[in-house]
Tab-separated table of C-alpha atoms in Angstrom:
chain	number	residue	atom	x	y	z
A	1	MET	CA	98.816	69.037	73.123
A	2	HIS	CA	101.466	70.388	75.465
A	3	SER	CA	103.854	67.495	75.040
A	4	ASN	CA	103.799	67.941	71.257
A	5	LEU	CA	104.645	71.623	71.365
A	6	ALA	CA	108.393	71.136	71.206
A	7	SER	CA	108.147	68.935	68.145
A	8	ASN	CA	105.720	71.207	66.342
A	9	ALA	CA	107.884	73.010	63.797
A	10	GLN	CA	105.271	75.715	63.398
A	11	ALA	CA	105.274	76.745	67.046
A	12	VAL	CA	107.522	79.782	66.785
A	13	PHE	CA	107.487	83.086	68.577
A	14	ALA	CA	107.552	86.515	66.958
A	15	VAL	CA	108.621	89.759	68.557
A	16	GLN	CA	108.512	93.263	67.168
A	17	SER	CA	111.938	94.803	66.717
A	18	ARG	CA	113.184	98.037	65.218
A	19	LYS	CA	113.446	96.332	61.825
A	20	GLY	CA	110.028	94.741	61.946
A	21	LEU	CA	108.693	91.424	63.131
A	22	VAL	CA	111.390	88.883	64.072
A	23	HIS	CA	110.307	85.283	63.618
A	24	PHE	CA	112.158	82.707	65.651
A	25	GLU	CA	112.545	79.611	63.485
A	26	PRO	CA	112.604	76.084	64.876
A	27	GLY	CA	115.961	74.937	66.192
A	28	LYS	CA	117.810	78.143	65.362
A	29	LEU	CA	120.041	80.096	67.720
A	30	TYR	CA	119.593	83.820	68.258
A	31	TRP	CA	121.620	86.326	70.184
A	32	GLN	CA	120.467	89.708	71.412
A	33	PRO	CA	123.644	91.488	72.541
A	34	VAL	CA	123.439	93.515	75.718
A	35	ALA	CA	126.023	95.673	77.411
A	36	ASP	CA	125.198	94.455	80.920
A	37	ALA	CA	122.666	92.642	83.098
A	38	SER	CA	120.284	95.574	83.409
A	39	GLU	CA	119.714	95.532	79.661
A	40	GLY	CA	118.769	91.882	79.923
A	41	GLU	CA	116.252	92.776	82.612
A	42	GLY	CA	114.951	95.498	80.343
A	43	PHE	CA	114.228	92.885	77.682
A	44	MET	CA	112.338	90.766	80.204
A	45	ASP	CA	110.320	93.802	81.277
A	46	THR	CA	109.502	94.510	77.658
A	47	LEU	CA	108.337	90.946	77.144
A	48	ASP	CA	106.163	91.277	80.226
A	49	GLY	CA	104.824	94.543	78.892
A	50	ALA	CA	103.880	92.915	75.603
A	51	VAL	CA	101.392	90.673	77.333
A	52	THR	CA	100.345	92.734	80.326
A	53	PRO	CA	96.713	92.059	81.137
A	54	PRO	CA	94.821	95.194	82.193
A	55	ARG	CA	94.813	94.348	85.869
A	56	GLY	CA	98.488	93.442	85.728
A	57	ARG	CA	99.355	97.074	85.276
A	58	LEU	CA	99.821	97.225	89.001
A	59	PHE	CA	102.906	95.091	88.636
A	60	SER	CA	104.573	95.877	85.307
A	61	ARG	CA	104.753	98.409	82.530
A	62	GLY	CA	102.403	98.033	79.620
A	63	ARG	CA	103.683	98.275	76.086
A	64	ASP	CA	102.240	96.075	73.409
A	65	LEU	CA	105.006	95.185	70.984
A	66	ALA	CA	104.218	91.771	69.572
A	67	ARG	CA	101.533	91.336	66.923
A	68	LEU	CA	100.363	87.960	68.059
A	69	SER	CA	97.047	87.867	69.854
A	70	ARG	CA	97.272	88.314	73.594
A	71	ARG	CA	96.018	84.812	74.173
A	72	ASP	CA	98.711	83.400	71.905
A	73	LEU	CA	101.358	85.468	73.645
A	74	LEU	CA	100.199	84.389	77.087
A	75	PHE	CA	100.209	80.787	75.976
A	76	HIS	CA	103.710	81.036	74.585
A	77	LEU	CA	104.944	83.022	77.551
A	78	ALA	CA	103.634	80.480	80.013
A	79	HIS	CA	105.315	77.684	78.126
A	80	THR	CA	108.531	79.500	77.359
A	81	ALA	CA	111.540	78.407	79.299
A	82	PHE	CA	113.142	81.460	80.861
A	83	LEU	CA	116.590	80.541	82.077
A	84	THR	CA	117.550	83.391	84.364
A	85	PRO	CA	120.337	83.544	86.985
A	86	SER	CA	117.848	83.290	89.854
A	87	GLY	CA	116.043	80.354	88.279
A	88	ASP	CA	112.766	82.264	88.759
A	89	LEU	CA	111.930	80.080	91.731
A	90	ILE	CA	109.177	80.939	94.207
A	91	SER	CA	111.096	81.531	97.403
A	92	ASN	CA	108.726	79.941	99.930
A	93	LEU	CA	108.285	76.715	97.985
A	94	SER	CA	110.742	73.850	97.764
A	95	VAL	CA	112.255	72.963	94.392
A	96	MET	CA	109.807	70.077	94.026
A	97	GLU	CA	106.838	72.326	94.780
A	98	ASN	CA	108.182	74.933	92.384
A	99	LEU	CA	108.388	72.359	89.629
A	100	LEU	CA	104.833	71.192	90.220
A	101	VAL	CA	103.165	74.614	90.337
A	102	THR	CA	100.685	74.447	87.505
A	103	THR	CA	100.095	77.146	84.953
A	104	SER	CA	96.838	78.648	83.811
A	105	PRO	CA	96.957	80.666	80.579
A	106	GLY	CA	96.413	78.377	77.653
A	107	GLY	CA	95.321	75.519	79.858
A	108	GLU	CA	96.378	73.630	82.940
A	109	LEU	CA	99.360	71.331	82.850
A	110	ASN	CA	98.341	68.096	84.452
A	111	THR	CA	100.064	67.585	87.809
A	112	GLY	CA	100.170	63.820	87.335
A	113	GLU	CA	101.940	64.240	84.032
A	114	LEU	CA	104.448	66.635	85.589
A	115	GLU	CA	105.149	64.202	88.409
A	116	GLN	CA	105.698	61.382	85.946
A	117	ARG	CA	108.118	63.456	83.906
A	118	LEU	CA	109.908	64.533	87.080
A	119	GLY	CA	110.383	60.895	88.011
A	120	GLU	CA	111.974	60.247	84.603
A	121	GLU	CA	114.227	63.308	84.716
A	122	ILE	CA	115.708	62.759	88.166
A	123	THR	CA	117.082	59.411	87.015
A	124	GLY	CA	118.466	60.921	83.813
A	125	GLU	CA	121.416	62.990	82.665
A	126	LEU	CA	120.481	66.068	84.669
A	127	PHE	CA	121.559	64.359	87.879
A	128	GLU	CA	124.384	62.331	86.355
A	129	HIS	CA	126.914	63.560	88.910
A	130	THR	CA	124.513	63.594	91.853
A	131	GLU	CA	124.099	60.512	94.036
A	132	ASN	CA	120.863	61.499	95.663
A	133	PRO	CA	118.667	64.233	94.151
A	134	GLU	CA	116.229	64.207	97.068
A	135	PRO	CA	117.936	66.923	99.182
A	136	PHE	CA	118.025	69.123	96.098
A	137	LEU	CA	114.316	68.621	95.445
A	138	LEU	CA	113.357	69.326	99.050
A	139	SER	CA	115.533	72.448	99.407
A	140	LEU	CA	114.190	75.959	99.441
A	141	PRO	CA	115.652	78.285	96.802
A	142	TYR	CA	117.781	80.252	99.250
A	143	GLN	CA	119.550	77.022	100.215
A	144	LEU	CA	120.672	76.329	96.658
A	145	SER	CA	123.955	77.239	95.012
A	146	PRO	CA	123.828	79.304	91.787
A	147	LEU	CA	124.449	76.135	89.758
A	148	ASP	CA	121.650	74.272	91.514
A	149	ARG	CA	119.260	77.160	90.924
A	150	ALA	CA	120.134	76.960	87.243
A	151	ARG	CA	119.652	73.196	87.382
A	152	ALA	CA	116.155	73.743	88.833
A	153	GLY	CA	115.300	76.156	86.015
A	154	ILE	CA	116.518	73.687	83.396
A	155	LEU	CA	114.634	70.842	85.090
A	156	ARG	CA	111.456	72.916	85.012
A	157	ALA	CA	112.012	73.538	81.292
A	158	LEU	CA	112.447	69.800	80.700
A	159	LEU	CA	109.174	69.071	82.461
A	160	ARG	CA	107.269	71.581	80.373
A	161	MET	CA	108.942	70.849	77.011
A	162	PRO	CA	108.826	74.499	75.941
A	163	PRO	CA	108.411	75.671	72.355
A	164	TRP	CA	110.940	78.452	72.948
A	165	VAL	CA	113.856	79.089	75.274
A	166	VAL	CA	115.079	82.478	76.426
A	167	ARG	CA	118.324	82.557	78.338
A	168	THR	CA	119.433	85.779	79.943
A	169	GLU	CA	122.710	85.837	81.850
A	170	GLU	CA	124.698	82.964	83.246
A	171	PRO	CA	124.380	82.293	86.977
A	172	PRO	CA	126.844	84.490	88.840
A	173	GLY	CA	130.041	83.251	90.467
A	174	LEU	CA	130.460	79.958	88.625
A	175	ASP	CA	133.944	78.496	88.804
A	176	PRO	CA	135.273	76.711	85.661
A	177	SER	CA	134.027	73.249	86.671
A	178	ALA	CA	130.590	74.620	87.610
A	179	ARG	CA	130.402	76.525	84.314
A	180	HIS	CA	131.309	73.350	82.446
A	181	GLU	CA	128.507	71.508	84.267
A	182	TYR	CA	126.100	74.384	83.542
A	183	LEU	CA	126.885	74.267	79.815
A	184	ARG	CA	126.453	70.481	79.880
A	185	LEU	CA	122.978	70.942	81.371
A	186	LEU	CA	122.091	73.516	78.716
A	187	SER	CA	123.274	71.156	75.971
A	188	HIS	CA	121.190	68.363	77.491
A	189	LEU	CA	118.108	70.602	77.427
A	190	ARG	CA	118.826	71.554	73.830
A	191	SER	CA	119.139	67.921	72.795
A	192	ARG	CA	115.785	67.143	74.397
A	193	ILE	CA	113.903	69.941	72.603
A	194	PRO	CA	115.665	70.113	69.234
A	195	HIS	CA	112.938	72.143	67.515
A	196	ALA	CA	112.851	74.972	70.031
A	197	PRO	CA	114.537	78.214	68.982
A	198	TRP	CA	116.905	79.607	71.573
A	199	LEU	CA	117.342	83.277	72.340
A	200	PHE	CA	120.361	84.349	74.337
A	201	VAL	CA	120.136	87.839	75.839
A	202	CYS	CA	123.639	88.289	77.168
A	203	VAL	CA	127.160	89.619	76.695
A	204	PRO	CA	129.328	87.908	74.027
A	205	SER	CA	131.476	85.949	76.486
A	206	GLU	CA	128.426	84.075	77.791
A	207	LEU	CA	127.538	82.464	74.464
A	208	PRO	CA	128.299	78.708	74.391
A	209	GLU	CA	131.184	78.454	71.912
A	210	SER	CA	130.530	74.899	70.708
A	211	TRP	CA	126.897	75.390	69.786
A	212	GLY	CA	127.392	76.813	66.320
A	213	ASP	CA	126.375	80.063	64.691
A	214	PHE	CA	124.049	82.556	66.324
A	215	GLU	CA	121.962	85.030	64.391
A	216	THR	CA	122.654	88.412	65.901
A	217	LEU	CA	119.588	90.557	66.446
A	218	GLU	CA	119.322	94.269	66.707
A	219	CYS	CA	117.532	95.741	69.663
A	220	LEU	CA	114.338	93.768	70.243
A	221	TRP	CA	112.617	96.591	72.017
A	222	SER	CA	111.892	100.097	70.777
B	1	MET	CA	100.145	126.718	97.849
B	2	LYS	CA	102.417	124.223	99.542
B	3	ILE	CA	99.560	123.077	101.768
B	4	CYS	CA	97.351	122.596	98.711
B	5	GLY	CA	100.097	120.552	97.064
B	6	GLU	CA	100.530	118.371	100.140
B	7	ALA	CA	96.794	117.920	100.499
B	8	GLY	CA	96.505	116.982	96.855
B	9	ARG	CA	99.349	114.498	97.157
B	10	PHE	CA	97.754	112.972	100.239
B	11	LEU	CA	94.435	112.691	98.440
B	12	CYS	CA	96.084	110.986	95.479
B	13	GLN	CA	97.850	108.526	97.779
B	14	MET	CA	94.637	107.745	99.622
B	15	THR	CA	92.798	107.217	96.328
B	16	ALA	CA	95.540	104.927	95.060
B	17	SER	CA	95.450	102.936	98.312
B	18	LEU	CA	91.682	102.600	98.197
B	19	ALA	CA	91.775	101.625	94.535
B	20	GLY	CA	94.401	99.001	95.335
B	21	VAL	CA	92.279	97.587	98.125
B	22	VAL	CA	89.166	97.468	95.949
B	23	LEU	CA	91.129	95.719	93.197
B	24	VAL	CA	92.427	93.102	95.643
B	25	ILE	CA	88.893	92.527	96.962
B	26	VAL	CA	87.569	91.978	93.450
B	27	GLU	CA	90.485	89.728	92.446
B	28	SER	CA	90.190	87.670	95.642
B	29	PHE	CA	86.500	87.175	95.097
B	30	LEU	CA	86.992	86.147	91.454
B	31	ALA	CA	89.817	83.797	92.406
B	32	ILE	CA	87.814	81.858	95.018
B	33	PRO	CA	87.071	78.940	92.614
B	34	LYS	CA	90.830	78.497	92.147
B	35	LEU	CA	91.334	77.732	95.838
B	36	SER	CA	90.712	74.082	95.088
B	37	GLY	CA	93.874	73.966	92.977
B	38	ARG	CA	96.773	72.102	94.557
B	39	SER	CA	99.180	75.024	94.694
B	40	SER	CA	96.600	77.466	96.049
B	41	LEU	CA	95.452	74.952	98.634
B	42	GLN	CA	99.037	74.583	99.848
B	43	VAL	CA	99.397	78.329	100.261
B	44	PHE	CA	96.034	78.448	102.054
B	45	LEU	CA	96.932	75.680	104.510
B	46	ARG	CA	100.329	77.205	105.233
B	47	GLN	CA	98.737	80.556	105.950
B	48	VAL	CA	96.133	78.957	108.242
B	49	TYR	CA	98.978	77.305	110.131
B	50	PHE	CA	100.999	80.506	110.542
B	51	THR	CA	98.044	82.746	111.298
B	52	GLY	CA	95.832	80.418	113.283
B	53	ILE	CA	97.726	77.488	114.763
B	54	GLU	CA	100.908	79.315	115.729
B	55	ALA	CA	98.928	82.033	117.493
B	56	LEU	CA	97.156	79.607	119.843
B	57	PRO	CA	99.592	79.562	122.794
B	58	LEU	CA	100.094	83.320	122.964
B	59	LEU	CA	96.407	84.053	122.533
B	60	ALA	CA	95.552	81.506	125.211
B	61	ALA	CA	97.749	83.259	127.752
B	62	ALA	CA	96.479	86.688	126.737
B	63	ALA	CA	92.812	85.625	126.784
B	64	LEU	CA	93.003	83.925	130.196
B	65	LEU	CA	94.730	86.942	131.696
B	66	ALA	CA	92.435	89.469	130.025
B	67	GLY	CA	89.349	87.527	131.085
B	68	TYR	CA	90.467	87.371	134.676
B	69	MET	CA	91.516	91.033	134.876
B	70	ALA	CA	88.315	92.226	133.199
B	71	ALA	CA	86.049	90.142	135.430
B	72	TYR	CA	87.925	91.235	138.527
B	73	ASN	CA	87.797	94.941	137.693
B	74	ILE	CA	84.179	94.931	136.549
B	75	TYR	CA	83.123	93.027	139.690
B	76	ALA	CA	84.953	95.549	141.869
B	77	LEU	CA	83.520	98.534	139.995
B	78	LEU	CA	79.981	97.191	140.250
B	79	ALA	CA	80.317	96.608	143.977
B	80	GLY	CA	79.984	92.848	143.811
B	81	ASP	CA	76.807	92.585	141.694
B	82	LEU	CA	77.370	89.210	140.003
B	83	ASP	CA	74.474	89.407	137.537
B	84	LEU	CA	75.461	92.828	136.266
B	85	THR	CA	79.127	91.857	136.193
B	86	LEU	CA	78.421	88.855	134.028
B	87	THR	CA	76.160	90.905	131.734
B	88	VAL	CA	78.811	93.570	131.224
B	89	PHE	CA	81.545	90.939	130.907
B	90	ARG	CA	79.569	89.021	128.286
B	91	SER	CA	78.495	92.035	126.226
B	92	LEU	CA	81.620	94.135	126.394
B	93	LEU	CA	84.454	91.663	126.411
B	94	VAL	CA	83.296	88.295	125.166
B	95	GLN	CA	80.876	89.336	122.445
B	96	GLU	CA	82.276	92.679	121.295
B	97	GLY	CA	85.840	92.788	122.520
B	98	SER	CA	86.973	89.314	121.487
B	99	VAL	CA	86.648	90.013	117.758
B	100	PHE	CA	88.537	93.266	118.142
B	101	ILE	CA	91.310	91.703	120.255
B	102	VAL	CA	91.806	88.813	117.835
B	103	SER	CA	91.733	91.108	114.802
B	104	ILE	CA	94.424	93.392	116.199
B	105	PHE	CA	96.505	90.410	117.205
B	106	VAL	CA	96.259	88.811	113.750
B	107	LEU	CA	96.871	92.153	112.069
B	108	ALA	CA	100.036	92.762	114.050
B	109	ARG	CA	101.344	89.217	113.567
B	110	SER	CA	100.143	88.027	110.201
B	111	GLY	CA	99.088	91.219	108.461
B	112	SER	CA	102.589	92.625	108.749
B	113	ALA	CA	104.151	89.328	107.715
B	114	ILE	CA	101.948	88.975	104.627
B	115	ALA	CA	102.653	92.552	103.561
B	116	SER	CA	106.405	92.233	103.991
B	117	GLU	CA	106.480	88.863	102.218
B	118	LEU	CA	104.607	90.162	99.177
B	119	ALA	CA	106.641	93.366	99.175
B	120	ARG	CA	109.860	91.342	99.129
B	121	MET	CA	108.520	89.163	96.313
B	122	LYS	CA	107.730	92.280	94.336
B	123	GLN	CA	111.123	93.845	94.946
B	124	ASP	CA	113.006	90.651	94.053
B	125	GLY	CA	111.104	90.289	90.779
B	126	GLU	CA	109.472	87.117	92.012
B	127	LEU	CA	105.957	88.367	91.234
B	128	LYS	CA	106.972	88.908	87.634
B	129	ALA	CA	108.553	85.466	87.481
B	130	ILE	CA	105.406	83.871	88.894
B	131	TRP	CA	103.301	85.722	86.369
B	132	ARG	CA	105.624	84.730	83.533
B	133	LEU	CA	105.267	81.080	84.526
B	134	GLY	CA	101.581	81.461	83.863
B	135	VAL	CA	100.600	81.122	87.501
B	136	ASP	CA	97.515	83.139	88.298
B	137	VAL	CA	98.756	85.679	90.829
B	138	PRO	CA	95.378	86.423	92.502
B	139	GLY	CA	94.530	82.736	92.686
B	140	PHE	CA	97.940	81.700	93.983
B	141	LEU	CA	99.009	84.608	96.181
B	142	ILE	CA	96.018	86.700	97.189
B	143	ALA	CA	92.882	84.571	97.512
B	144	PRO	CA	94.463	81.838	99.692
B	145	ARG	CA	95.855	84.440	102.102
B	146	VAL	CA	92.604	86.367	102.344
B	147	ALA	CA	90.612	83.175	102.861
B	148	ALA	CA	93.105	81.904	105.433
B	149	THR	CA	93.092	85.097	107.505
B	150	ALA	CA	89.285	85.235	107.403
B	151	LEU	CA	88.969	81.647	108.580
B	152	SER	CA	91.712	82.050	111.186
B	153	VAL	CA	90.194	85.163	112.741
B	154	ALA	CA	86.804	83.460	112.932
B	155	ALA	CA	88.238	80.321	114.541
B	156	LEU	CA	90.517	82.261	116.889
B	157	THR	CA	87.593	84.431	117.985
B	158	VAL	CA	85.682	81.376	119.182
B	159	TYR	CA	88.851	80.094	120.846
B	160	VAL	CA	89.465	83.416	122.615
B	161	GLN	CA	85.846	83.698	123.704
B	162	VAL	CA	86.027	80.304	125.402
B	163	LEU	CA	89.269	81.228	127.124
B	164	LEU	CA	87.973	84.647	128.175
B	165	VAL	CA	85.094	82.917	129.915
B	166	LEU	CA	87.425	80.363	131.488
B	167	GLY	CA	89.789	83.093	132.552
B	168	GLY	CA	87.033	85.335	133.819
B	169	ILE	CA	84.673	82.982	135.580
B	170	GLY	CA	87.090	80.120	136.144
B	171	LEU	CA	89.932	82.103	137.656
B	172	MET	CA	87.549	84.248	139.671
B	173	ALA	CA	86.111	81.025	141.079
B	174	LEU	CA	89.644	79.824	141.810
B	175	PHE	CA	90.990	82.948	143.463
B	176	HIS	CA	87.927	84.856	144.648
B	177	ARG	CA	85.503	82.132	145.562
B	178	TRP	CA	82.942	82.720	142.842
B	179	ASP	CA	80.358	79.983	142.426
B	180	TYR	CA	81.597	78.500	139.136
B	181	PRO	CA	78.454	76.485	138.140
B	182	LEU	CA	76.198	79.430	139.048
B	183	GLY	CA	78.415	81.879	137.208
B	184	MET	CA	78.485	79.729	134.058
B	185	GLU	CA	74.725	79.198	134.184
B	186	LYS	CA	74.043	82.940	134.433
B	187	PHE	CA	76.625	83.703	131.745
B	188	LEU	CA	75.397	81.113	129.237
B	189	GLY	CA	71.775	81.974	129.933
B	190	GLY	CA	72.289	85.467	128.601
B	191	ILE	CA	73.793	84.437	125.259
B	192	ASP	CA	71.792	85.433	122.188
B	193	PRO	CA	72.340	82.809	119.410
B	194	GLY	CA	71.443	85.306	116.677
B	195	TYR	CA	73.990	87.751	117.985
B	196	SER	CA	76.605	84.992	118.162
B	197	ILE	CA	76.051	84.188	114.489
B	198	LEU	CA	76.379	87.867	113.608
B	199	ASN	CA	79.581	87.953	115.619
B	200	MET	CA	80.947	85.004	113.676
B	201	PHE	CA	80.125	86.772	110.409
B	202	ARG	CA	81.759	89.913	111.736
B	203	SER	CA	84.953	88.032	112.572
B	204	LEU	CA	85.049	86.563	109.044
B	205	ILE	CA	84.709	90.048	107.551
B	206	PHE	CA	87.395	91.456	109.847
B	207	GLY	CA	89.746	88.623	108.960
B	208	ALA	CA	89.159	89.047	105.245
B	209	ALA	CA	89.717	92.787	105.590
B	210	ILE	CA	93.071	92.156	107.264
B	211	GLY	CA	94.106	89.825	104.437
B	212	VAL	CA	92.982	92.262	101.757
B	213	VAL	CA	94.738	95.281	103.261
B	214	ALA	CA	97.932	93.310	103.918
B	215	CYS	CA	98.028	91.897	100.368
B	216	SER	CA	97.258	95.275	98.854
B	217	SER	CA	100.014	96.987	100.852
B	218	GLY	CA	102.561	94.331	99.948
B	219	LEU	CA	101.731	94.313	96.252
B	220	ARG	CA	102.030	98.085	96.025
B	221	ALA	CA	105.430	98.228	97.698
B	222	GLU	CA	107.778	100.709	96.137
B	223	PRO	CA	111.323	99.837	95.088
B	224	GLY	CA	114.219	100.733	97.335
B	225	PRO	CA	115.296	99.967	100.893
B	226	THR	CA	112.224	101.532	102.502
B	227	GLY	CA	109.728	99.681	100.309
B	228	ILE	CA	109.293	96.690	102.580
B	229	PRO	CA	109.124	98.523	105.929
B	230	ASN	CA	106.708	101.067	104.451
B	231	ALA	CA	104.480	98.298	103.159
B	232	THR	CA	104.497	96.629	106.575
B	233	CYS	CA	103.647	99.884	108.298
B	234	GLU	CA	100.918	100.672	105.794
B	235	ALA	CA	99.439	97.209	106.278
B	236	PHE	CA	99.184	97.691	110.031
B	237	VAL	CA	97.911	101.274	110.001
B	238	GLY	CA	95.544	100.639	107.098
B	239	GLY	CA	94.332	97.430	108.658
B	240	PHE	CA	93.741	99.106	111.987
B	241	ALA	CA	91.778	101.935	110.383
B	242	THR	CA	89.751	99.416	108.374
B	243	ILE	CA	88.905	97.387	111.476
B	244	LEU	CA	87.824	100.505	113.330
B	245	PHE	CA	85.683	101.578	110.398
B	246	LEU	CA	84.085	98.131	110.158
B	247	GLN	CA	83.500	98.098	113.894
B	248	ILE	CA	81.610	101.393	113.648
B	249	LEU	CA	79.645	100.034	110.685
B	250	PHE	CA	78.615	96.889	112.550
B	251	SER	CA	77.735	98.896	115.647
B	252	ALA	CA	75.505	101.144	113.563
B	253	VAL	CA	73.788	98.079	112.053
B	254	ASP	CA	73.282	96.595	115.534
């Protein structure tokens, strides 16, 4: 079921906005403009708040915005690819261990399946310019450069074949060649999950110019 | 009025702390079946290594020294009565004191570390990221740590008890010409198996309490530069108070 999610044209996400429910259609590009990084974080907090389980109120605010059932939201959230500057990596696990951490809402992802996909990806385009991916996979997050953290986030997305991708800001401090590589990795991810809608929550200069038209959204949170 | 306000604030803080601890206890208990998961098992084994294995050398030195000093002082105080010395040594230090010593040691070492680690994860947004990934936070972060500290305290208690006896009777035999075989025979002859089992249970409870308080303190860390140090401090003070309370409870039951 999980491997078919990306190709299922009906697997879209809906979020309540000021103008009503926003449906994210398969393969389309969306842009939520923000003034700065803190607004992007605010969106992520809102998304967390939309699916906060009662006991989770210790950790995040609780505001229910989306009209999907909580189970549906949790399922989508767990299988959404969040591409954040930090890569959302667990700091005391290596990259490999981070990639193989299984999820629970909506069902377990089989570790064997993840390992098989990992084996396919490390010989693919993601590591085109890397001779030996092993040091990368065995590194702890603090040992990684911003580009490598982004690469880990994209690799995790490729393993999970998400139905939806949310990208907040670009990794900080990328020089032109690193930014070019980062955009190449994003394009590779997009080509692998063509039916997934993409949501960029960022400033205008961080939108990939060659990707085509983005539908601009008004504020997604009330 | 100001005193009433301060008292009220203190009461609210205490209630919040207790509620946090109770919540962590419940979540840990409910997450026990998830310990068999690969990720949780990794966290559990790592915690056992840091809490239990890494503490062995330091505890060994401390236990040998404490055993020797206690036996020496008790023997001197009791004017050379070997039977009474061994009875007091067994009851006070080996059976009662060992659990307390190990608990304080683990609390200071691992309790603080667990609290500061979880506090940092909370401040860096890592907890949110873990939750967003769909990873069950109690099953992945809390239950393995609580289980690991419980198991480590229990195992370290047995370890320390053996070394206390070696330090007490062994070193006294080495330096003060005690009869080692006679001393061991008298010591072991007075051991109550039922009480030893209760002691083992007590050490498990103490260890779990340390894990629970440390996790609770870390997860409730406040934002800002003082969040992590406050969580660490709260873990130690709260853990110490909890251990004392449990000690009184077990003594009352005895």
